[in-house]
Tab-separated table of C-alpha atoms in Angstrom:
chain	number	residue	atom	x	y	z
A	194	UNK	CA	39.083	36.811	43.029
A	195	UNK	CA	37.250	37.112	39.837
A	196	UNK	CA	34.336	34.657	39.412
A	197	UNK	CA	35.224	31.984	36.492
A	198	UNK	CA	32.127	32.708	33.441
A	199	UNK	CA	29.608	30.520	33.510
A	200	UNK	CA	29.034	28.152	30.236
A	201	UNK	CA	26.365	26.744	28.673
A	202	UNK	CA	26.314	23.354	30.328
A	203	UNK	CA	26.388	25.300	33.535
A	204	UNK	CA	23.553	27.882	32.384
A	205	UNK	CA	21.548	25.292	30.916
A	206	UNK	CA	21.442	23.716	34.815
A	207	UNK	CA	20.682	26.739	36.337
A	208	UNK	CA	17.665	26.953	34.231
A	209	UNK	CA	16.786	23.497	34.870
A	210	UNK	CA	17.265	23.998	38.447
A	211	UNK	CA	14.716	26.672	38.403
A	212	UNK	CA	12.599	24.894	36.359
A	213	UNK	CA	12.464	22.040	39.201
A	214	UNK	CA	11.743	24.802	41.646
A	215	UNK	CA	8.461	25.907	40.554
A	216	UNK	CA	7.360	22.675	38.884
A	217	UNK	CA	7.558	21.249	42.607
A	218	UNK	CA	5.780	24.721	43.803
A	219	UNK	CA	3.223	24.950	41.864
A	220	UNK	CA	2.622	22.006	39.447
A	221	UNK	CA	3.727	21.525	35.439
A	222	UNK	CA	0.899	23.686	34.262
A	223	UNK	CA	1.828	27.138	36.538
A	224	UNK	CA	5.336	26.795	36.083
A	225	UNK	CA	5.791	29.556	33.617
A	226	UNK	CA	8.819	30.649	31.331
A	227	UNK	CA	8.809	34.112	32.982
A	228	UNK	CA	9.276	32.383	36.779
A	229	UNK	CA	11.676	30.081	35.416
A	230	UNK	CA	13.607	33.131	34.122
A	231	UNK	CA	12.769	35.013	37.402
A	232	UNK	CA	14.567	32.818	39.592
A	233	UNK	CA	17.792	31.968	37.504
A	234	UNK	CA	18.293	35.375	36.891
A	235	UNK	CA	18.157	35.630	33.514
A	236	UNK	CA	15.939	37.197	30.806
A	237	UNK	CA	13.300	35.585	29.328
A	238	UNK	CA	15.058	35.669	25.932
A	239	UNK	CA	18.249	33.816	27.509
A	240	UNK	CA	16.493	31.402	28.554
A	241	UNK	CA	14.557	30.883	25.027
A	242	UNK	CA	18.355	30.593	23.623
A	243	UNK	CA	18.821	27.437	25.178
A	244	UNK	CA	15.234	26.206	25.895
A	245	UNK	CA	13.079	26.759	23.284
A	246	UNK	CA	9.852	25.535	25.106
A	247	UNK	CA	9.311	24.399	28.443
A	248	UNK	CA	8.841	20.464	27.260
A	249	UNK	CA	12.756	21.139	26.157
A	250	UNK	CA	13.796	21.872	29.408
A	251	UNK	CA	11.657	18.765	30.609
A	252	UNK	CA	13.427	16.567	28.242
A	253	UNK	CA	16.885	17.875	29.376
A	254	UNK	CA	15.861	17.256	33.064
A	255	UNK	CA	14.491	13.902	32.389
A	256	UNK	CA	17.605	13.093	30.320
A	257	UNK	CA	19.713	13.956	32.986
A	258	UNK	CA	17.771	12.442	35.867
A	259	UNK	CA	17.843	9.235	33.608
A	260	UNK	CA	22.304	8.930	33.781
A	261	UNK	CA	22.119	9.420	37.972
A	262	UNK	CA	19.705	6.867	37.962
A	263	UNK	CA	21.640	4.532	35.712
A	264	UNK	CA	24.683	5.194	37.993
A	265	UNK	CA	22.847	4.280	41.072
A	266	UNK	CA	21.086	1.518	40.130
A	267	UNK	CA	24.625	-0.021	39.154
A	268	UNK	CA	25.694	0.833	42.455
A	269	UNK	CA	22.745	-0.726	44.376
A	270	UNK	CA	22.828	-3.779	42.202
A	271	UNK	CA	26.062	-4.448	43.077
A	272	UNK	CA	26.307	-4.075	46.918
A	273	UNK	CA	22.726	-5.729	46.970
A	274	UNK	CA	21.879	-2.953	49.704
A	275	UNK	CA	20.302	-0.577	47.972
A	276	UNK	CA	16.752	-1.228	48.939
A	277	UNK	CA	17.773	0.087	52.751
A	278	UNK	CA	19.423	2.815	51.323
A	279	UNK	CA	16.205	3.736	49.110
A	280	UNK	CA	14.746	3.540	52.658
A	281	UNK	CA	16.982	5.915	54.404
A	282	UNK	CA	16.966	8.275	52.246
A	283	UNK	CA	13.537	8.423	52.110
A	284	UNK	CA	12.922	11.576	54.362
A	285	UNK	CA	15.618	13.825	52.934
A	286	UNK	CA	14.583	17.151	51.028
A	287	UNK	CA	15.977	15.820	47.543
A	288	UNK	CA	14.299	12.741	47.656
A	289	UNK	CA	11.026	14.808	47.995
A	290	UNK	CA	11.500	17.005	45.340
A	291	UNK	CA	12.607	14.032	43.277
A	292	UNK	CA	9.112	12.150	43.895
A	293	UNK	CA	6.548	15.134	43.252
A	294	UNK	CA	8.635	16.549	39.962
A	295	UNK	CA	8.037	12.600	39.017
A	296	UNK	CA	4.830	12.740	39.915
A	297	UNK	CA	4.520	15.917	38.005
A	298	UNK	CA	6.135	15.042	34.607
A	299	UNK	CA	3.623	11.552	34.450
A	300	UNK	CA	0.917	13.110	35.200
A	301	UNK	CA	1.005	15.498	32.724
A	302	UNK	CA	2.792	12.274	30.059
A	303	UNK	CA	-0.994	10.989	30.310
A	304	UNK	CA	-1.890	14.532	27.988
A	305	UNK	CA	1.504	14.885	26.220
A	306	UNK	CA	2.844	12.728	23.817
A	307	UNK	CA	6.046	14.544	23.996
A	308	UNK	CA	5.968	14.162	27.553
A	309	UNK	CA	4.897	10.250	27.378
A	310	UNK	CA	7.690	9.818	24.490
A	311	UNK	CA	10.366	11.720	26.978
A	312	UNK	CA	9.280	9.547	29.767
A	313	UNK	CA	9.347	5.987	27.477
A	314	UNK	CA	12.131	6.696	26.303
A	315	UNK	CA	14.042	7.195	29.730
A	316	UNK	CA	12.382	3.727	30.973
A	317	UNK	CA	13.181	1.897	28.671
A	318	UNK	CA	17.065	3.314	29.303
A	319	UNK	CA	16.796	1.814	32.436
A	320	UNK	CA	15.304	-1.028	31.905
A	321	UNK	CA	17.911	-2.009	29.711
A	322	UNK	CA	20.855	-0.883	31.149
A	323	UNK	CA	19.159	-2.957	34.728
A	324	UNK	CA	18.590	-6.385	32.024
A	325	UNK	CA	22.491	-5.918	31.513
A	326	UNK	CA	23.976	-6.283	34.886
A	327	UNK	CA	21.084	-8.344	35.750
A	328	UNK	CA	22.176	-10.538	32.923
A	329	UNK	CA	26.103	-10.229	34.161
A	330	UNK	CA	26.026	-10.558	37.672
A	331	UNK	CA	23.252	-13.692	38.689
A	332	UNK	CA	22.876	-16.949	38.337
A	333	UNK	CA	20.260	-16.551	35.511
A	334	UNK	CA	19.675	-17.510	31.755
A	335	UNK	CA	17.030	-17.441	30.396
A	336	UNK	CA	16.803	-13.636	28.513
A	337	UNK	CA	12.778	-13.417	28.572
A	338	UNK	CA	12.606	-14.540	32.645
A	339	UNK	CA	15.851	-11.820	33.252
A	340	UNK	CA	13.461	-9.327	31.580
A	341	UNK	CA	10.612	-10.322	34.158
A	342	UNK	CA	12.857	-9.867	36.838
A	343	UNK	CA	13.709	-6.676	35.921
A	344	UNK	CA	9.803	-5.473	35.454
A	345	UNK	CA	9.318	-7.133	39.227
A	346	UNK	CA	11.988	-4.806	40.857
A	347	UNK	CA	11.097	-1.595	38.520
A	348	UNK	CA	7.463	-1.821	39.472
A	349	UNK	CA	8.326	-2.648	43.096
A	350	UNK	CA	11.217	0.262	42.801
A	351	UNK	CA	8.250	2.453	41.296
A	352	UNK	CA	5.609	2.038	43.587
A	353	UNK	CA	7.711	2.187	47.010
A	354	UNK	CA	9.376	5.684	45.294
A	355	UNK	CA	5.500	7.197	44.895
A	356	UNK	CA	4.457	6.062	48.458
A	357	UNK	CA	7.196	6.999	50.326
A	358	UNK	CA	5.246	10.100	51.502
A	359	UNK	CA	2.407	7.798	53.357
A	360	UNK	CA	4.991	6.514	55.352
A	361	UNK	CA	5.485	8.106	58.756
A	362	UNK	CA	7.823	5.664	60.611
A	363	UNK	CA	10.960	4.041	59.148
A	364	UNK	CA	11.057	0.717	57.572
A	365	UNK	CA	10.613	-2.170	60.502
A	366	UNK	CA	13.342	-4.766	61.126
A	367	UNK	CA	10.817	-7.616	59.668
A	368	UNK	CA	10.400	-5.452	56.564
A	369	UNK	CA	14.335	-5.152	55.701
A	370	UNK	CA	14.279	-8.666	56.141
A	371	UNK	CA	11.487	-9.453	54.292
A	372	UNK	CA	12.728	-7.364	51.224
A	373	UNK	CA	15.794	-8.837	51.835
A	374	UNK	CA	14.774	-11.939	51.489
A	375	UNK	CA	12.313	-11.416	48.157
A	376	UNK	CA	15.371	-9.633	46.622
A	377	UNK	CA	17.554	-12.779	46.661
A	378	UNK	CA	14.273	-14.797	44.928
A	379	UNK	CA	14.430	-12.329	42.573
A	380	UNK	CA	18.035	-12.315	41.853
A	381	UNK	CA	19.969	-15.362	43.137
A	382	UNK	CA	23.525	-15.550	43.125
A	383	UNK	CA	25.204	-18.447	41.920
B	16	UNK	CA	-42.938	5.111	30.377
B	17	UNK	CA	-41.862	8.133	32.662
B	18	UNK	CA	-37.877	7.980	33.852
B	19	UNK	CA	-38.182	7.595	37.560
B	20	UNK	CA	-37.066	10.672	39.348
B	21	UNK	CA	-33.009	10.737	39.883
B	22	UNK	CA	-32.504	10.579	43.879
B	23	UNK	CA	-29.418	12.316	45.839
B	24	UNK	CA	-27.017	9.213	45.382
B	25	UNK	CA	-27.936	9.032	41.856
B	26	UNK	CA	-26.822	13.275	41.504
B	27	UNK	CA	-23.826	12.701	43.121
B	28	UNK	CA	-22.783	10.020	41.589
B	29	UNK	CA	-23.276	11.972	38.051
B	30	UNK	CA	-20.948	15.316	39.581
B	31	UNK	CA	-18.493	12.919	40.316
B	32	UNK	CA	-18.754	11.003	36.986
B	33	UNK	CA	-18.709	14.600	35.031
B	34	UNK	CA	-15.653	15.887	37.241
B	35	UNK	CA	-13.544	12.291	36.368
B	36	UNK	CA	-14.020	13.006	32.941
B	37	UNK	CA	-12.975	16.804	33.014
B	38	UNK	CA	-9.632	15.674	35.846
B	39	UNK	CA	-8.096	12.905	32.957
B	40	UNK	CA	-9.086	15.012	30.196
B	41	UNK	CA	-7.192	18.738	31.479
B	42	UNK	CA	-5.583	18.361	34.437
B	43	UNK	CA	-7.128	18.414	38.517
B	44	UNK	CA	-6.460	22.582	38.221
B	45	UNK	CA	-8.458	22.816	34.994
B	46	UNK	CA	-11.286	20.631	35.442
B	47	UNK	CA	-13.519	23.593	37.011
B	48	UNK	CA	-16.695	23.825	38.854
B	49	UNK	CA	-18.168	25.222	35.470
B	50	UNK	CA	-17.026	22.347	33.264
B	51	UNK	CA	-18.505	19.566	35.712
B	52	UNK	CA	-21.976	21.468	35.636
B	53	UNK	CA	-22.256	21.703	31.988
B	54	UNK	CA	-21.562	17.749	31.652
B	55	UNK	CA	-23.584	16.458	34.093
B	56	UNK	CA	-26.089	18.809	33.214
B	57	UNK	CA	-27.460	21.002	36.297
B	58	UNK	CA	-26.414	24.479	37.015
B	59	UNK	CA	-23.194	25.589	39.203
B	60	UNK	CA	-25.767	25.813	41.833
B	61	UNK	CA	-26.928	22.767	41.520
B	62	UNK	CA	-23.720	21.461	41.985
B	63	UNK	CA	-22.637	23.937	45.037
B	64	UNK	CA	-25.735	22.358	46.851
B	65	UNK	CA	-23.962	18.622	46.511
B	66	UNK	CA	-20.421	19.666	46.905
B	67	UNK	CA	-19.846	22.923	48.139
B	68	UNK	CA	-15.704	22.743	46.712
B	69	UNK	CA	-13.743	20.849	43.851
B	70	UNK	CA	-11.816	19.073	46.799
B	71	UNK	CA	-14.931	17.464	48.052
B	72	UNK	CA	-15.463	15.488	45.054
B	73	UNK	CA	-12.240	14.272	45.326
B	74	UNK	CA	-13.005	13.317	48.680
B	75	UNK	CA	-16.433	11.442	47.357
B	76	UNK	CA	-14.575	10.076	44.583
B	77	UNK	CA	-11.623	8.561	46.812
B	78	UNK	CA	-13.922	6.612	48.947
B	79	UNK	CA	-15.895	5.365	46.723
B	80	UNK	CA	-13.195	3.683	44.557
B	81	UNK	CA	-11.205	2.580	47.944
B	82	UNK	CA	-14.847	1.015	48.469
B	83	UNK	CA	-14.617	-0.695	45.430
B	84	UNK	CA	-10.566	-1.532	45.728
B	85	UNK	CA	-10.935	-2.854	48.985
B	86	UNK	CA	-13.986	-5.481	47.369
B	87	UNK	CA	-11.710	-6.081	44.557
B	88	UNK	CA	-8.153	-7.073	47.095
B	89	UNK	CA	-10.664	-9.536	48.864
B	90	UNK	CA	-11.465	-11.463	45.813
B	91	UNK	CA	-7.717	-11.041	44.418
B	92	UNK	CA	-6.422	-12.213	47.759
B	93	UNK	CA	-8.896	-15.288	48.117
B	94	UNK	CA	-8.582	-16.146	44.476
B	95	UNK	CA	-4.430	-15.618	44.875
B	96	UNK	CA	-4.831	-15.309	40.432
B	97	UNK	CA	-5.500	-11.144	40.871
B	98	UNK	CA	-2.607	-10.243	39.322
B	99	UNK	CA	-3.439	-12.156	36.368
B	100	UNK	CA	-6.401	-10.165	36.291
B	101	UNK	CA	-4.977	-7.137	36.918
B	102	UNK	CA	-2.425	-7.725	34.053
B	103	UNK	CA	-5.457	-8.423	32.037
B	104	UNK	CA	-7.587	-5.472	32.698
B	105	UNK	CA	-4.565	-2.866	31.959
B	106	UNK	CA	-5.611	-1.984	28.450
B	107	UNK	CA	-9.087	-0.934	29.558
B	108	UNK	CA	-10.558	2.179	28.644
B	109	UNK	CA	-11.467	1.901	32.371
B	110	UNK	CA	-8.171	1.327	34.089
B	111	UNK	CA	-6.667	4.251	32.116
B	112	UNK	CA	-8.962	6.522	33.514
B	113	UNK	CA	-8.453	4.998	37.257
B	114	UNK	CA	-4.661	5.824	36.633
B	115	UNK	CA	-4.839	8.992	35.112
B	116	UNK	CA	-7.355	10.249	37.970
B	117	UNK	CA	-5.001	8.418	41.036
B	118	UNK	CA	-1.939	10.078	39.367
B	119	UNK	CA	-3.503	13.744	39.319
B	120	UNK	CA	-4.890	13.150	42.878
B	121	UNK	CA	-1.364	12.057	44.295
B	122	UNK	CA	0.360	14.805	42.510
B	123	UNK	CA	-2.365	17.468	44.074
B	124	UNK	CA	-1.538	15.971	47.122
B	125	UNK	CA	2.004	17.200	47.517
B	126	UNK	CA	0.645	20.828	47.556
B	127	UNK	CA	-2.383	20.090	49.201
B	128	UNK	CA	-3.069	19.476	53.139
B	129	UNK	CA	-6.182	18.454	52.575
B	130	UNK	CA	-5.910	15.778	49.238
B	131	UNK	CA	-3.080	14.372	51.331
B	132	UNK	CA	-4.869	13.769	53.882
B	133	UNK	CA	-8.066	12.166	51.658
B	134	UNK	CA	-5.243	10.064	50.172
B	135	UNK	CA	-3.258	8.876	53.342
B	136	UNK	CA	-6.628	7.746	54.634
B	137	UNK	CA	-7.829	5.354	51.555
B	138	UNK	CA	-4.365	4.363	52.231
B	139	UNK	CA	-4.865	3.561	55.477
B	140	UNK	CA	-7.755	1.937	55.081
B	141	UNK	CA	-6.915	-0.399	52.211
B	142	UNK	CA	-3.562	-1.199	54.406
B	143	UNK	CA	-5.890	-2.099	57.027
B	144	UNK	CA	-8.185	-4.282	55.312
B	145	UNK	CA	-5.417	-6.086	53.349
B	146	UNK	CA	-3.824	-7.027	56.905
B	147	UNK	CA	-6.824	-8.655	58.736
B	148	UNK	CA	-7.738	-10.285	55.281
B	149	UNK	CA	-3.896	-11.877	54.987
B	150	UNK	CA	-3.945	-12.483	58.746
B	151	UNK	CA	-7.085	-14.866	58.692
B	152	UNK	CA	-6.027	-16.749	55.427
B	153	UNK	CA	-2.435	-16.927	55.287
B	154	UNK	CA	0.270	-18.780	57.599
B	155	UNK	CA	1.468	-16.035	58.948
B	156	UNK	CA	1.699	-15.056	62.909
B	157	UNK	CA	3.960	-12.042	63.449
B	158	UNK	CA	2.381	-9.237	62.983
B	159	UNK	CA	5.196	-6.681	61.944
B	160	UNK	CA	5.987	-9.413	59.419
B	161	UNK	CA	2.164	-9.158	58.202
B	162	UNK	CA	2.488	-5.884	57.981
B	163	UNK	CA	5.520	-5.666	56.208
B	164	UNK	CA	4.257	-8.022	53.492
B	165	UNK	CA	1.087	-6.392	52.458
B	166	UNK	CA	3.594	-2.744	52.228
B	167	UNK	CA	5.464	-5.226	50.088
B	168	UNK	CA	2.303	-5.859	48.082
B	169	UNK	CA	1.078	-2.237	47.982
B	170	UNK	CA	4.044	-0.980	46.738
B	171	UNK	CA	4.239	-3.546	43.853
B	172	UNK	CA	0.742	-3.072	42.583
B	173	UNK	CA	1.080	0.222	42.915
B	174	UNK	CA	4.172	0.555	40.905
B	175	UNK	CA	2.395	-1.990	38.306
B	176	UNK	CA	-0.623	0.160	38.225
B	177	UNK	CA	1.296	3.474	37.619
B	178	UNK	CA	3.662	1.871	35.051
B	179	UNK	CA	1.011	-0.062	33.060
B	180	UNK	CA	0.502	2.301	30.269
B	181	UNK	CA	4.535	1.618	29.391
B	182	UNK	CA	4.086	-1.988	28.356
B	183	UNK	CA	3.153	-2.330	24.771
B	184	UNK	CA	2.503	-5.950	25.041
B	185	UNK	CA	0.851	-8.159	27.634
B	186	UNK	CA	2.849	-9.531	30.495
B	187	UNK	CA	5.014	-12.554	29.442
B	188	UNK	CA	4.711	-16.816	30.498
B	189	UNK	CA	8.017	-15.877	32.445
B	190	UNK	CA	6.441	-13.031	34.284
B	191	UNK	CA	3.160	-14.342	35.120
B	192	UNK	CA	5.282	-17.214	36.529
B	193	UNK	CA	7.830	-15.014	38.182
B	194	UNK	CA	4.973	-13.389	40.102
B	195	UNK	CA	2.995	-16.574	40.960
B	196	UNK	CA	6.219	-17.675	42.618
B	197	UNK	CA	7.191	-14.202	43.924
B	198	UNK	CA	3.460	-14.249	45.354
B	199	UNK	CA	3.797	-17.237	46.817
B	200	UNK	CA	6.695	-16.174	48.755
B	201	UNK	CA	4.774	-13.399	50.016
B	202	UNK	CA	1.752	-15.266	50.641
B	203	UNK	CA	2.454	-18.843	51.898
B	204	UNK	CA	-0.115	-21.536	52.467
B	205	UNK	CA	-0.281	-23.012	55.014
């Protein structure tokens, strides 16, 4: 069997797949055009046809991070269990790769305005698209305290997503229960 | 008037100044050994003879601000208004720098053995502090419950400190009173 050709939406994942690679390697700043090239098997002047510069290929990868995250946070806002599976997830291999490329791109937002625009820009997606099925599915009203709400679980989101490493052991029965219980202050059904 | 002579504290406490400035301005992998000289004004020996690699200046740096953060969580926590104050603070020149330089130290950290291991033990030591200062003050007995509360609390300010530099404006009445009563949950009197 003959494989199918590969298109541009697929090529332009393969380079952002081997973008992610060496970003999580080696760190923004050493993850060079030619390795990126290197490892998705293309030339260096493919990959300029679709990614002009490596904050492009950011953007796209931020962009597309930004639509699973929108997807998931529907999910966990829904079935109001999505804190334990933040936690169980925790260890796996994606998850890790997930948290230093991150790390990475707002570390290096601090220098970039592009970068710091990119990231903004993806927040505030979020935020907003949270605000909305905050605003449809609790008991809540007022639009300026659904907005704080929203800030409470993105920072909380935030900073357990950036400390996962320092955690050796699972989450303890009193802390599901605990988050459990500060979840429904933050968001109480009717 | 002759400029008393600077002591050993006092030239360490300059490296690490100069190498903080050099880390938010390019990066942890750019700020070199040559850069941190010229600023703080010695030669590269000079420096060698203080700290004899970049990563123990990160080392001297770490434990000298989780000095200072573990000073600062006992006031916060006694005061129970240090998230007002933290909100207030964000827009320093100061806190930016504290951000940038935690952000670049955490991101090293993936790669590095050794910066995670700096990192994990501020961690652990703030962690530590926070417990025994909630366990006196607060009406709280179980410990596993204690503990989960303050990993509650890191992970909040932490996710607060990293996102600060997205919020344009200052924290609104509904959020400061979201988090009073989201604190208070946390933290109950007794």
């Amino acid at each position: 069997m003959k494989k199918s050709p590969i298109n541009e939406q697929q090529r332009r994942q393969q380079i952002m797949d081997a973008f992610i690679v060496h970003v999580v390697e080696k760190g923004f700043h050493k993850a060079s055009m030619a390795d990126v090239a290197k490892t998705a098997e293309l030339s260096v002047g493919q990959i300029y046809r679709y990614f002009a510069h490596k904050e492009n290929i950011i953007r796209a990868v931020v962009e597309h991070k930004t639509e699973e995250y929108m997807e998931m946070m529907e999910d966990f806002l829904e079935k109001r269990n999505w804190l334990a599976r933040v936690f169980e997830q925790k260890h796996s291999e994606e998850f890790r790769i997930e948290r230093i490329l991150n790390m990475e791109i707002k570390a290096e937002a601090n220098r970039s305005p592009a970068l710091a625009e990119i990231q903004a820009n993806a927040d505030r997606r979020l935020t907003e698209h949270a605000v909305n099925i905050v605003r449809q599915r609790y008991a809540l009203n007022d639009e300026a305290d659904i907005q704080a709400r929203v800030r409470f679980l993105v920072a909380l989101t935030d900073g357990l997503f950036h400390r996962s490493a320092d955690y050796a052991e699972p989450f303890s029965e009193p802390s599901h229960r605990l988050f459990e219980h500060m979840l429904n202050e933050l968001f109480p059904d009717e």
